XYZ file of C-alpha atoms in Angstrom:
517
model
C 0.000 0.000 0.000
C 0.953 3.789 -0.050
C 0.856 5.635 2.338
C -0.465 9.270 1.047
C 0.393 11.331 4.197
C 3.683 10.805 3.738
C 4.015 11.703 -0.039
C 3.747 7.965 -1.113
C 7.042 6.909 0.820
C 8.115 2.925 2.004
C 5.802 1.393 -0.972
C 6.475 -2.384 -0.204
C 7.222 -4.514 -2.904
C 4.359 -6.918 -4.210
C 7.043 -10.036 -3.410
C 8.000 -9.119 0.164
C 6.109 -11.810 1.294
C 7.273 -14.616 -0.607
C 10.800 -13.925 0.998
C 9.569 -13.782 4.409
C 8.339 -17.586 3.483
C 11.421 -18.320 1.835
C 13.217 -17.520 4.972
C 10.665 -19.361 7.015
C 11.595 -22.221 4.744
C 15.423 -22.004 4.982
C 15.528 -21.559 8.700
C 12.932 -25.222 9.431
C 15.178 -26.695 6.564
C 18.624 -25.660 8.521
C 17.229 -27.188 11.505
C 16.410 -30.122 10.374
C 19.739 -30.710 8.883
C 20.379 -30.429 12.000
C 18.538 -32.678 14.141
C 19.575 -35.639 11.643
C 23.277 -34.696 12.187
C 22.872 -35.224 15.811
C 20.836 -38.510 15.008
C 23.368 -39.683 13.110
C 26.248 -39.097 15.462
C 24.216 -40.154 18.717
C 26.216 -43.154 19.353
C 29.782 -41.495 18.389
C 31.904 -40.969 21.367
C 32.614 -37.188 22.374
C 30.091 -35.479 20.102
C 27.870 -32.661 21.372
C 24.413 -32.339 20.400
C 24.043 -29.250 18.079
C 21.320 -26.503 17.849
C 20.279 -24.288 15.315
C 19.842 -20.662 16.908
C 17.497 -18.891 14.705
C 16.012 -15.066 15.743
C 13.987 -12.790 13.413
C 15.433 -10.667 10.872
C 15.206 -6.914 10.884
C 11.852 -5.839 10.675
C 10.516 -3.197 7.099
C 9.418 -0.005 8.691
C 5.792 0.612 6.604
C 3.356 3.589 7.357
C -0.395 2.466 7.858
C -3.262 4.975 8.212
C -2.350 5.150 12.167
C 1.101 6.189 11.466
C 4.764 4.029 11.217
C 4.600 0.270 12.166
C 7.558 -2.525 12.168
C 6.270 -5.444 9.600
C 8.455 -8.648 10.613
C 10.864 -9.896 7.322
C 11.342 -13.416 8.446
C 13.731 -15.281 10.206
C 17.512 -16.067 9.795
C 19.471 -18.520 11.416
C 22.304 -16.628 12.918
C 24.296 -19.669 14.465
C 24.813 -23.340 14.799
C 26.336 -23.987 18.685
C 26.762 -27.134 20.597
C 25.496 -27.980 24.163
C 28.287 -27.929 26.255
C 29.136 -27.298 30.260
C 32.467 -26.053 30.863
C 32.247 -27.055 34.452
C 31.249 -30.163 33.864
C 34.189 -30.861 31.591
C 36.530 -29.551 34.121
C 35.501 -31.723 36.559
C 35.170 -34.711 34.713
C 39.244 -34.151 33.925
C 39.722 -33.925 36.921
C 38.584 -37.197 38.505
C 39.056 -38.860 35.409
C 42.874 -38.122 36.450
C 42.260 -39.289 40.066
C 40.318 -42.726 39.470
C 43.161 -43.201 36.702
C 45.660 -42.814 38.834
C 44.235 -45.062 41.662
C 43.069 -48.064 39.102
C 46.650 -48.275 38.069
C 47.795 -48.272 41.743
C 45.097 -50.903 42.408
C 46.594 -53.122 39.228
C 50.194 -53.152 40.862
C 48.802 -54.112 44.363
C 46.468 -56.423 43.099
C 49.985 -57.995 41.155
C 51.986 -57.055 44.598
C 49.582 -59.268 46.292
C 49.631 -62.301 44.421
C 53.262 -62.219 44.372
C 53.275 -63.188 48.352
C 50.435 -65.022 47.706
C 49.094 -64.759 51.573
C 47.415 -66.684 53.289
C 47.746 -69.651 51.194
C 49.130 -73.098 50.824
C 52.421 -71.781 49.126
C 52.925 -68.591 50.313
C 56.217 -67.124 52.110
C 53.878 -67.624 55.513
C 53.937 -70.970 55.104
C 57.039 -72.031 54.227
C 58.388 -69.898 56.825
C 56.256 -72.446 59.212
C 57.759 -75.468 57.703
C 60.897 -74.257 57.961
C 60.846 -73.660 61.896
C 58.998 -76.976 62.389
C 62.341 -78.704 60.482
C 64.236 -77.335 63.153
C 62.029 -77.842 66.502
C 62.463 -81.614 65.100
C 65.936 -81.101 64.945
C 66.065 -80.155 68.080
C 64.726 -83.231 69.386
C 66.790 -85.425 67.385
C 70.145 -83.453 66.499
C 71.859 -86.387 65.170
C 69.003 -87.753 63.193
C 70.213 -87.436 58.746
C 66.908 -86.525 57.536
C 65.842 -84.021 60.215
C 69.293 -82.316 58.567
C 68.063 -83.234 55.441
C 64.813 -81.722 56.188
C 66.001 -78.838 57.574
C 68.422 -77.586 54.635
C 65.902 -78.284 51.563
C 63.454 -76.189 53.587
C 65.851 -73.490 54.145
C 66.685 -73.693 50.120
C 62.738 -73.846 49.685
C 62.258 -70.441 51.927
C 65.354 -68.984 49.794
C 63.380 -70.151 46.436
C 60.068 -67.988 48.212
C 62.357 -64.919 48.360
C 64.446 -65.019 44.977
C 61.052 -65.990 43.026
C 59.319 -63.066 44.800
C 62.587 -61.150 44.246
C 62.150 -61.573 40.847
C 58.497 -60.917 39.957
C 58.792 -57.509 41.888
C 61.672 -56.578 39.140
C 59.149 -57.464 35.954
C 56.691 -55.082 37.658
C 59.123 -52.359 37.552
C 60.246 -53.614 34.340
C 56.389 -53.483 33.448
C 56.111 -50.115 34.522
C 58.716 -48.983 32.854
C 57.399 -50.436 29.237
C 53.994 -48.504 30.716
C 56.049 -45.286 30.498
C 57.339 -45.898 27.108
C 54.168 -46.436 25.829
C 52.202 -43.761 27.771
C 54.641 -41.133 26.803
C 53.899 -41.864 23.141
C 50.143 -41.669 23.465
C 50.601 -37.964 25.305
C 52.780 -36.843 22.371
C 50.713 -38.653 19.870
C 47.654 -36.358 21.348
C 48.893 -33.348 22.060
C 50.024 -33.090 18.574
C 46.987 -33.605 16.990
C 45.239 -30.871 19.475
C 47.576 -28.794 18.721
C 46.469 -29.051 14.886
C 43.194 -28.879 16.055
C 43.684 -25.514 17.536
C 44.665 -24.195 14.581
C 41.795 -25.410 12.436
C 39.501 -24.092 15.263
C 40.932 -20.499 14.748
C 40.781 -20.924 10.927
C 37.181 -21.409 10.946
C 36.338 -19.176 13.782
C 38.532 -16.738 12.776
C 37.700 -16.006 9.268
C 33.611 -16.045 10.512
C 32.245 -19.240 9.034
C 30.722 -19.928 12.454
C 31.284 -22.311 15.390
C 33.777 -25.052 14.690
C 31.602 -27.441 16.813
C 32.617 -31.024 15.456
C 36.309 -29.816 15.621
C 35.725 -28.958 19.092
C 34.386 -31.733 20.129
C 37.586 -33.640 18.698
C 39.738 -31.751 20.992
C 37.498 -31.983 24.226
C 37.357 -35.936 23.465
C 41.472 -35.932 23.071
C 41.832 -33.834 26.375
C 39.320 -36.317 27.600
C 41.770 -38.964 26.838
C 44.753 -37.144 28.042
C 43.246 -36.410 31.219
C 43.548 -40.202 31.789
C 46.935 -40.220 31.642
C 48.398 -37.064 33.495
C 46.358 -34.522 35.635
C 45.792 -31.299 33.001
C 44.506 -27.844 33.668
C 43.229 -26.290 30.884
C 42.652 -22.851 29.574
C 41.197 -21.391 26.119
C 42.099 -17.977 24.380
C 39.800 -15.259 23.228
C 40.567 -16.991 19.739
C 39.395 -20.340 20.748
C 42.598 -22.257 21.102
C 43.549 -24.012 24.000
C 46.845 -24.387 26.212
C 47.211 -27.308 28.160
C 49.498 -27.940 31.285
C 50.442 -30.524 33.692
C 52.093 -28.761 36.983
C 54.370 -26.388 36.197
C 54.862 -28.075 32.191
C 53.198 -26.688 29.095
C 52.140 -29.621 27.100
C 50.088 -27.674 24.655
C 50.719 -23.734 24.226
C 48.171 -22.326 22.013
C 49.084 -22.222 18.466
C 52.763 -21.407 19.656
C 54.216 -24.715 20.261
C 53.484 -28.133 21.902
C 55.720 -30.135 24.003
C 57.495 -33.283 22.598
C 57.909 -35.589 25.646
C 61.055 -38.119 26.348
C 61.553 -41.045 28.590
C 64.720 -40.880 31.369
C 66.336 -43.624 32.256
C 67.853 -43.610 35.690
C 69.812 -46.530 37.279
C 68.044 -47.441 40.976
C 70.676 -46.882 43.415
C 69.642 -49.367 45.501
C 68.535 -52.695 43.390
C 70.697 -51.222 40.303
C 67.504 -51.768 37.337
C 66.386 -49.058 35.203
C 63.520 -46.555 36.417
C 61.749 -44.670 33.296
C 60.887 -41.042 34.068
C 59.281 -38.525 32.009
C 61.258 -34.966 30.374
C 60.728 -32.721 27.919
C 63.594 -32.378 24.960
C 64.728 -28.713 26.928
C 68.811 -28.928 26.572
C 71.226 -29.252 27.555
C 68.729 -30.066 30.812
C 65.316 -31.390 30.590
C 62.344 -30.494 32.878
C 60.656 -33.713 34.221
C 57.453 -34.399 34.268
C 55.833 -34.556 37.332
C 52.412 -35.430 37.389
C 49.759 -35.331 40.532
C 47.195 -37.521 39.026
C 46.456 -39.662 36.099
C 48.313 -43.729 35.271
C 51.901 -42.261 34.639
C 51.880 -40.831 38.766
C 50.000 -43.956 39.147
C 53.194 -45.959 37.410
C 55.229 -43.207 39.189
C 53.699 -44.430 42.618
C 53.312 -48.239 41.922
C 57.223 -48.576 41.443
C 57.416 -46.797 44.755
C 55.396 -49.429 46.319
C 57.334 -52.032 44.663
C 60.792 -50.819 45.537
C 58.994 -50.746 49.570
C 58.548 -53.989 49.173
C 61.867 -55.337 47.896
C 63.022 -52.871 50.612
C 61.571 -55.644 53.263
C 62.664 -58.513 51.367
C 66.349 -56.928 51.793
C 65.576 -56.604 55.418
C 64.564 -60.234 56.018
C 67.611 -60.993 54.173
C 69.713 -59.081 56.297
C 68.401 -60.789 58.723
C 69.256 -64.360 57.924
C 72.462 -63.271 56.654
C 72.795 -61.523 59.971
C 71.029 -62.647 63.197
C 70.425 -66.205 61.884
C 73.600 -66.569 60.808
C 75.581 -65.481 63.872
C 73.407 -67.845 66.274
C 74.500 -70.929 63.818
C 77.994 -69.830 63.778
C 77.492 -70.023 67.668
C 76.741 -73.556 67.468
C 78.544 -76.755 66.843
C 77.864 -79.096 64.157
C 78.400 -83.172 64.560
C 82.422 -82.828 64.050
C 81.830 -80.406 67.027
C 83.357 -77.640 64.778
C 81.919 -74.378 65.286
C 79.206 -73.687 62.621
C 79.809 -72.198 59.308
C 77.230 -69.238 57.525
C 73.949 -70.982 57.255
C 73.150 -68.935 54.565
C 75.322 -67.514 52.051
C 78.766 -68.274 51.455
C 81.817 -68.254 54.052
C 84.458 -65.983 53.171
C 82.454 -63.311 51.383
C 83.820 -59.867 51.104
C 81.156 -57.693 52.746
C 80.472 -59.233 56.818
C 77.558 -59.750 56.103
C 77.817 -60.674 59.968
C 77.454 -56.885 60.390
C 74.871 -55.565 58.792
C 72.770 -52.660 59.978
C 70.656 -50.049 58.972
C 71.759 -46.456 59.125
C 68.252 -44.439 60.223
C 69.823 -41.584 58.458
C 70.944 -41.925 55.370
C 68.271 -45.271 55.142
C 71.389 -47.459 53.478
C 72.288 -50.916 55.102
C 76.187 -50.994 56.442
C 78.423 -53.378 57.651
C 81.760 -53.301 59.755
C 83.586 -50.159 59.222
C 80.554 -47.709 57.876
C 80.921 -48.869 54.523
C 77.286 -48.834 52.560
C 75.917 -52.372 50.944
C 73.916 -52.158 48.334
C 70.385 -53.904 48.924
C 70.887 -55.760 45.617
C 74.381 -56.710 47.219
C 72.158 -57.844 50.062
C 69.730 -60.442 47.999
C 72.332 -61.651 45.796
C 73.808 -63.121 48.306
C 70.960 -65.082 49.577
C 71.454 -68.745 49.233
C 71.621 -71.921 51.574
C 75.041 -72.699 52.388
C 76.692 -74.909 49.446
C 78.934 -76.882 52.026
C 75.820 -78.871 53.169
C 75.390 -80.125 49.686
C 76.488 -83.717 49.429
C 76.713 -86.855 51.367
C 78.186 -85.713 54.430
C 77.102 -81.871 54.024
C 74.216 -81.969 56.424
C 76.642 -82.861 59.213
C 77.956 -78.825 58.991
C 74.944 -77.777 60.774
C 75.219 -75.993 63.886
C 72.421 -78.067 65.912
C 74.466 -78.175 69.254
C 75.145 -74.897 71.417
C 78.510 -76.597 72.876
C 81.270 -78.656 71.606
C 80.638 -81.189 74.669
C 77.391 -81.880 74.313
C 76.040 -85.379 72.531
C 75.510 -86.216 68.604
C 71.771 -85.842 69.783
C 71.659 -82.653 70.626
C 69.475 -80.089 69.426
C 69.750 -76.898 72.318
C 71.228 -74.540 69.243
C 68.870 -75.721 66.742
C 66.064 -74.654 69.150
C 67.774 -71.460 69.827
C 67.971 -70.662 65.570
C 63.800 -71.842 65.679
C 63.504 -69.395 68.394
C 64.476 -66.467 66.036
C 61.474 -67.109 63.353
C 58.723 -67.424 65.757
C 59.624 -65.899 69.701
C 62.807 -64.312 69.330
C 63.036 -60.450 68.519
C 65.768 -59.132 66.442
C 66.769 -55.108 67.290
C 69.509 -55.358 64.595
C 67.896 -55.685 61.620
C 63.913 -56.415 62.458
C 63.483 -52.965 64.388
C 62.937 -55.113 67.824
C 60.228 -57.651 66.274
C 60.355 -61.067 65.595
C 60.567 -62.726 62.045
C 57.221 -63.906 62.113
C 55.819 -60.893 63.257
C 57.727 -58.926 60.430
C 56.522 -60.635 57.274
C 52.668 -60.761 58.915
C 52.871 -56.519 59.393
C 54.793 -56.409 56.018
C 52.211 -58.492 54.496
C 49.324 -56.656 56.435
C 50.354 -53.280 54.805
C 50.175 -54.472 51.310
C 46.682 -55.622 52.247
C 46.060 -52.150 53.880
C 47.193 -50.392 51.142
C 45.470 -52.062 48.671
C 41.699 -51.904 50.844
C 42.563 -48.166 50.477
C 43.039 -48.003 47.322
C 40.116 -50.072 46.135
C 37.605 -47.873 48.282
C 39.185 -44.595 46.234
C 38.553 -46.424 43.027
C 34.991 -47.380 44.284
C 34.176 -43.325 45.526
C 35.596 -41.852 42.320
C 34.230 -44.264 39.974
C 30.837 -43.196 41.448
C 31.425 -39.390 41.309
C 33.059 -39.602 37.866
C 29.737 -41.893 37.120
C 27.665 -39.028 38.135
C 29.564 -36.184 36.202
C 29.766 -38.006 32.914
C 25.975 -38.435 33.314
C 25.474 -34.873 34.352
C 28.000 -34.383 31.083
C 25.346 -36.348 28.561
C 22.252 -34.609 30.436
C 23.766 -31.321 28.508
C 25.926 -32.109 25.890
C 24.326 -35.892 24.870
C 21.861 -36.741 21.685
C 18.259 -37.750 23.160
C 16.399 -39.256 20.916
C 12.654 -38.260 22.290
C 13.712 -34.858 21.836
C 15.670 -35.048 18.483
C 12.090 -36.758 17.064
C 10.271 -34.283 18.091
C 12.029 -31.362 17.180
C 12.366 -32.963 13.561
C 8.079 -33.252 13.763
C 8.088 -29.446 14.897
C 10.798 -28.312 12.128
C 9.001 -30.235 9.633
C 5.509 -28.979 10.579
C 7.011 -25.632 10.348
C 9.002 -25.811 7.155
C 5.348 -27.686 5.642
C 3.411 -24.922 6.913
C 5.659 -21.873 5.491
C 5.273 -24.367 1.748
C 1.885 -23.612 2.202
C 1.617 -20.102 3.064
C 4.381 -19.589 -0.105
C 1.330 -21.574 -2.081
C -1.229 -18.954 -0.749
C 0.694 -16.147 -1.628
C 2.038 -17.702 -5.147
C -1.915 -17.875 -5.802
C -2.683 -14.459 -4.798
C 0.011 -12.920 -7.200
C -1.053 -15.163 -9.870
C -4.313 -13.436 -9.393
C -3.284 -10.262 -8.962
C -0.977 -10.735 -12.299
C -2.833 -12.894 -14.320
C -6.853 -12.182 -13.850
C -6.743 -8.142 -12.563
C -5.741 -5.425 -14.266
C -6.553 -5.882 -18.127
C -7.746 -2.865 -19.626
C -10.464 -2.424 -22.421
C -10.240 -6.424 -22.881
């Protein structure tokens, strides 16, 4: 219409309508794309359900008979986004670092725990039993061949225990270590490819072709994955890229530069095998890595644990090559010559005879100050050789004095004594044998009762915050279905009201109009 008060000004065009429908059209047809992208990527891990964001264009400014109105245009979609809660990530990274790090903790102990195998028929426990019963018999019959006999294979047997334990404590470090290796690649395989990611992201973003949400949702899933491995904190730039660190360590920096991770190898001072640590490539020093959460401070931890616990099987072992052995030496054997080492060898370098723990420096010395190495200290474990053979057994101390009878047993008691009633304040810290193993023991099963409740707690709180992550960002499938029926109603609906109009013009063109016809 024209308005005549205003000198025929704002005539609207004849076709304004159809593009108002056209838009109505477009927008429906946009959303619908988009409801059956997030159908069809319901079941793929990390994605984010998307939304169309549509608003009303700018409104034509017309003049009716009561003066200026604003006559709606249409609509426009102005954006595609993705449901998303920032929080929610940031907490799920969070735990997901925690229950990592405690599940691989809770592997080791579980390992830790069938390596001393207690309480059962085989276990250190119980061949620690047999082997004092061999000598209470002995003591009751001192001269008697196969209480000797008895007596030394069971010894050999509880040296077996040790050694075999011994050695499946070094393939867990050795496991950890290959755990490292391969855990190292995986962060540097990631971080590379968020790193790429973050510059896509800006390319999009930046040169305004809208929301890069599927590439987003890449990199959340990757930091997701990440996040397993090593605690991350993570931050995002007013351009959309993201920097990642772990402590004090940049991993990720923006579009500047990523982090290319190393393995260390260190020698153990100790037990002399290889521990795997984490650097960067800084020279001529590297930076380690030092993780608070996630499975490489879980491997970090776990070889702790394991060194602890070759730590007490080099204090038991001090022990027999100490205490034990000094009480047979004591004794007299059946050529009433004063006994020999028990265990080990005789004529060893270190005195073994000795040993004792420096509280300060926490390194096991004998005569003199001088340190012995704890791997020194189990690879000298062994039953004496000399009571190998025919006439071998006859080398053990069983008598207390070179007077007494063949039959007697009063030293053999005595060395029985020391695994079950005796206390040792050289090397056992004022406990007996016995008593030592059971609290060693008893801490492995504390330790791992600890750790199993943590991975119980945190598997239910990171339970709950994935949930309350897929209550925002996941695909439901009621409301996908019905937001297709409502975007299809509408874009039917604006079809039909292009059909009205397309009728009216065709009327207005075709049938009005004709002049002197």
């Amino acid at each position: 219409s024209v308005n005549i008060e205003n000198g025929g000004e704002n005539m609207r065009s004849t076709f304004a309508g159809l593009n108002t429908m056209v838009s109505g059209l477009n927008a429906n047809q946009i959303a619908l794309d988009t409801v059956g992208h997030n159908i069809t990527n319901a079941s793929n891990e990390g994605y984010s359900r998307q939304r169309a964001n549509a608003s009303a264009t700018k409104p034509e400014k017309i003049y009716t008979y009561y003066g200026a109105s604003q006559l709606g245009t249409g609509t426009s979609v102005e954006s595609i986004t993705r449901a998303r809660d920032e929080f929610a990530d940031r907490q799920y990274w969070k735990e997901n670092s925690n229950l990592s790090k405690n599940e691989k903790e809770q592997y080791v102990l579980g390992k830790i725990e069938t390596v001393f195998e207690e309480p059962s028929d085989t276990g250190f426990q119980t061949v620690l039993n047999k082997f004092w019963k061999t000598f209470q018999s002995l003591g009751t019959k001192g001269s008697d061949y196969s209480a000797r006999v008895q007596v030394r294979d069971t010894a050999k047997e509880l040296v077996n225990s040790i050694n075999l334990a011994r050695t499946q404590l070094n393939d867990l470090v050795s496991d950890n270590n290959t755990g490292i290796t391969k855990k190292t690649e995986s962060i540097n395989q990631i971080t590379d490819e968020i790193f790429e990611l973050n510059k896509q992201i800006i390319t999009v973003e930046g040169s305004g072709s809208g929301n890069a949400n599927d590439l987003r949702d890449k990199r959340d899933l990757l930091v997701d994955q990440l996040s397993k491995i090593v605690n991350v904190n993570v931050s995002e730039n007013k351009l959309g890229a993201y920097t990642i660190n772990c402590g004090s360590m940049i991993l990720v920096n923006a579009t500047a530069n990523k982090t290319d991770l190393q393995t260390k190898t260190t020698t153990d001072p100790k037990y002399g095998f290889d521990i795997l640590t984490i650097t960067d490539n800084t020279t001529p020093t590297p930076i380690d890595l030092n993780p608070t959460g996630g499975e490489i401070k879980g491997i970090y931890d776990s070889t702790d644990n394991v060194i602890g616990c070759l730590d007490k099987l080099t204090t038991i072992t001090a022990f027999l090559l100490n205490d034990f052995n000094n009480d047979h030496k004591a004794g007299f054997d059946l050529n009433n010559n004063a006994g020999i080492n028990f265990f080990g060898s005789d004529g060893a370098t270190i005195d073994y005879s000795t040993l004792q723990m420096n509280t300060v420096t926490g390194n096991w010395e004998h005569s003199g100050g001088t340190v012995v190495t704890n791997k020194a200290i189990l690879d000298e474990l062994k039953v004496n050789s000399k009571f190998d053979g025919n006439s071998g057994t006859d080398l053990i101390a069983a008598k207390s004095r070179n007077t007494e009878g063949e039959a007697s047993g009063t030293n053999a008691v005595l060395l029985g004594e020391w695994l079950h009633k005796k206390e040792s304040t050289g090397t056992l810290g004022g406990v007996t044998l016995d008593s030592y193993y059971t609290g060693f023991t008893g801490e492995i099963g504390t330790a791992k009762s600890a750790v199993d409740r943590n991975v119980e707690n945190l598997t239910t709180v990171l339970t709950q915050i994935t949930s309350w992550r897929e209550s925002v960002s996941g695909v439901n499938w009621d409301e996908e279905l019905t937001n297709m029926l409502k975007f299809q109603k509408g874009y039917s609906s604006s079809a039909r009201v292009l059909t009205t109009m397309d009728e009216m013009l065709d009327k207005l063109i075709n049938g009005t109009g004709v002049v002197g016809r």
